[in-house]
PDB file of C-alpha atoms in Angstrom:
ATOM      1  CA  UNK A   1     -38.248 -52.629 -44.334  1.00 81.00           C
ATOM      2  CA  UNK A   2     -40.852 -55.489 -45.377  1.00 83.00           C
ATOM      3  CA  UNK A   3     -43.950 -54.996 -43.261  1.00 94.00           C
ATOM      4  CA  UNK A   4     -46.152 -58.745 -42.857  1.00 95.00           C
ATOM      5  CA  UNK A   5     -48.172 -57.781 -45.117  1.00 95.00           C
ATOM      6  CA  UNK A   6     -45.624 -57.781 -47.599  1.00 95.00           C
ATOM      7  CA  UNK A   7     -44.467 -61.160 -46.193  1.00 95.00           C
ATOM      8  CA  UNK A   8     -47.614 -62.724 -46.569  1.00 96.00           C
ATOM      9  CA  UNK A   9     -47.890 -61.743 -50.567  1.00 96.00           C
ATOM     10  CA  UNK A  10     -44.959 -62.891 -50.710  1.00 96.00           C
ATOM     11  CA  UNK A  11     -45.436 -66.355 -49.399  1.00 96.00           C
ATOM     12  CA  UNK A  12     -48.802 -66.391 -51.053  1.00 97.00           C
ATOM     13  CA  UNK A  13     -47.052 -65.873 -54.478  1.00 96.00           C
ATOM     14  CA  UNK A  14     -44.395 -68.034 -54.220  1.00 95.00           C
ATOM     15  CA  UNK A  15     -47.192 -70.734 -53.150  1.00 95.00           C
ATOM     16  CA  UNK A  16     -49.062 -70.056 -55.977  1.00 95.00           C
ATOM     17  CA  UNK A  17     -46.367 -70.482 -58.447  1.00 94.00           C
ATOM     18  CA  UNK A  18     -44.125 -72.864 -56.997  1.00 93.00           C
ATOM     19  CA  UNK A  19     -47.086 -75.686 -56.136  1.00 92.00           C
ATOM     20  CA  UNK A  20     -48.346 -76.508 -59.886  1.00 91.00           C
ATOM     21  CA  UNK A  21     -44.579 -76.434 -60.595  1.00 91.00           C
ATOM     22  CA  UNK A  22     -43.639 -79.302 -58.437  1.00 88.00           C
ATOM     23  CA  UNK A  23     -46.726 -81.385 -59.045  1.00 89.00           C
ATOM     24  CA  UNK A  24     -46.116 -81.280 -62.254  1.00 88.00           C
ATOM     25  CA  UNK A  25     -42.311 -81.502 -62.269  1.00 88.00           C
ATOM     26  CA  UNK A  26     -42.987 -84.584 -60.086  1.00 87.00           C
ATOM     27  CA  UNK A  27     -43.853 -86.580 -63.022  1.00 86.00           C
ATOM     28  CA  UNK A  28     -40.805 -86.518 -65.060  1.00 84.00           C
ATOM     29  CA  UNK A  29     -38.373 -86.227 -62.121  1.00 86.00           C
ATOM     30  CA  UNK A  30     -39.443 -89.447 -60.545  1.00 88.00           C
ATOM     31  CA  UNK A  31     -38.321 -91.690 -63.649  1.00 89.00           C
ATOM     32  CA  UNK A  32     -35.141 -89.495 -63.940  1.00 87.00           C
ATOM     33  CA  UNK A  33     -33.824 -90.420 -60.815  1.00 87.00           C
ATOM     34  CA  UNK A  34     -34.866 -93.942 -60.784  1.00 87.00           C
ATOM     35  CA  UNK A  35     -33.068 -93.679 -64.130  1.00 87.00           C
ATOM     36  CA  UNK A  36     -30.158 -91.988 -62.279  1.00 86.00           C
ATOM     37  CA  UNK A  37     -30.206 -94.334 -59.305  1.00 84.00           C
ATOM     38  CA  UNK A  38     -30.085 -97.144 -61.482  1.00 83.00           C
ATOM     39  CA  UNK A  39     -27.062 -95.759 -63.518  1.00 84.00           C
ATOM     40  CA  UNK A  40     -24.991 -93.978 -60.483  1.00 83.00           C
ATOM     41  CA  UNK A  41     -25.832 -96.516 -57.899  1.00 78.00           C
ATOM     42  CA  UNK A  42     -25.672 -99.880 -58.848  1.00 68.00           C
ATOM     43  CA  UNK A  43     -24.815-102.825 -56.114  1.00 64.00           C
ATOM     44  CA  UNK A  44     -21.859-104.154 -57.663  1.00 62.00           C
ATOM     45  CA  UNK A  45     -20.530-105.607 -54.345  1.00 61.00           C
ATOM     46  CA  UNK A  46     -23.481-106.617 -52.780  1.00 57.00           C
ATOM     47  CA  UNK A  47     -24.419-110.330 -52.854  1.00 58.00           C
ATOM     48  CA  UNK A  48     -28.233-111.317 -53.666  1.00 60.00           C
ATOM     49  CA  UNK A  49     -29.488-112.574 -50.146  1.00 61.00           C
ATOM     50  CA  UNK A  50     -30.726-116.002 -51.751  1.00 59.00           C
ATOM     51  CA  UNK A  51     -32.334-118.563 -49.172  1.00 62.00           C
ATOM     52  CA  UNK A  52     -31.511-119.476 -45.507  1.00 60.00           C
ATOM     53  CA  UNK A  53     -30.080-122.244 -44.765  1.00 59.00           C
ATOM     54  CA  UNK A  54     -29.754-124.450 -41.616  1.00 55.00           C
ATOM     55  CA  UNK A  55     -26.365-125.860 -40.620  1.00 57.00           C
ATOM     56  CA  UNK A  56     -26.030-129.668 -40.934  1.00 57.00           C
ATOM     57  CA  UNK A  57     -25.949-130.128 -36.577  1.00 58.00           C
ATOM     58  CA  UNK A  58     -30.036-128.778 -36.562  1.00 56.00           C
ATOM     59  CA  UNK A  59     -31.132-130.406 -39.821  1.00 58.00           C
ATOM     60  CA  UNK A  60     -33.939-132.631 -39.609  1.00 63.00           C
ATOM     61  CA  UNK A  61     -32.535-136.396 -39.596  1.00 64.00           C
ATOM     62  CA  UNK A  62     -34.721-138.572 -42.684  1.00 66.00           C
ATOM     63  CA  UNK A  63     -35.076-141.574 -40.488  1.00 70.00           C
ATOM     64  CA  UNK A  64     -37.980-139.092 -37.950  1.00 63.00           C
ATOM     65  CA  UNK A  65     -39.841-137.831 -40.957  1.00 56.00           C
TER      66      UNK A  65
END
């Protein structure tokens, strides 16, 4: 049976290894999956939004302006 002790080093070590790992796996894992998003993922049914546009009845009329 693991006393806390135990535990502890155990957390403590896995800290101390897995920490530096990740800050330093963060910098080639964040252009991988922004490669991988852009490759897997694309919006190939997804309009652009483009610009809003009034209907004709709440147009300004040219004559007021």
């Amino acid at each position: 049976m693991m006393t806390i002790s135990d535990i502890l080093q155990l957390i403590a070590l896995c800290a101390v290894i897995f920490l530096p790992l990740g800050f330093y796996a963060r910098r080639w894992l964040t252009p991988l999956a922004a490669w991988m998003r852009i490759t897997f993922f694309k919006p190939r049914f997804v309009k652009p939004a483009g610009t809003l546009r009034r209907q004709q009845a709440v147009r300004a009329n040219s004559e007021h302006d």
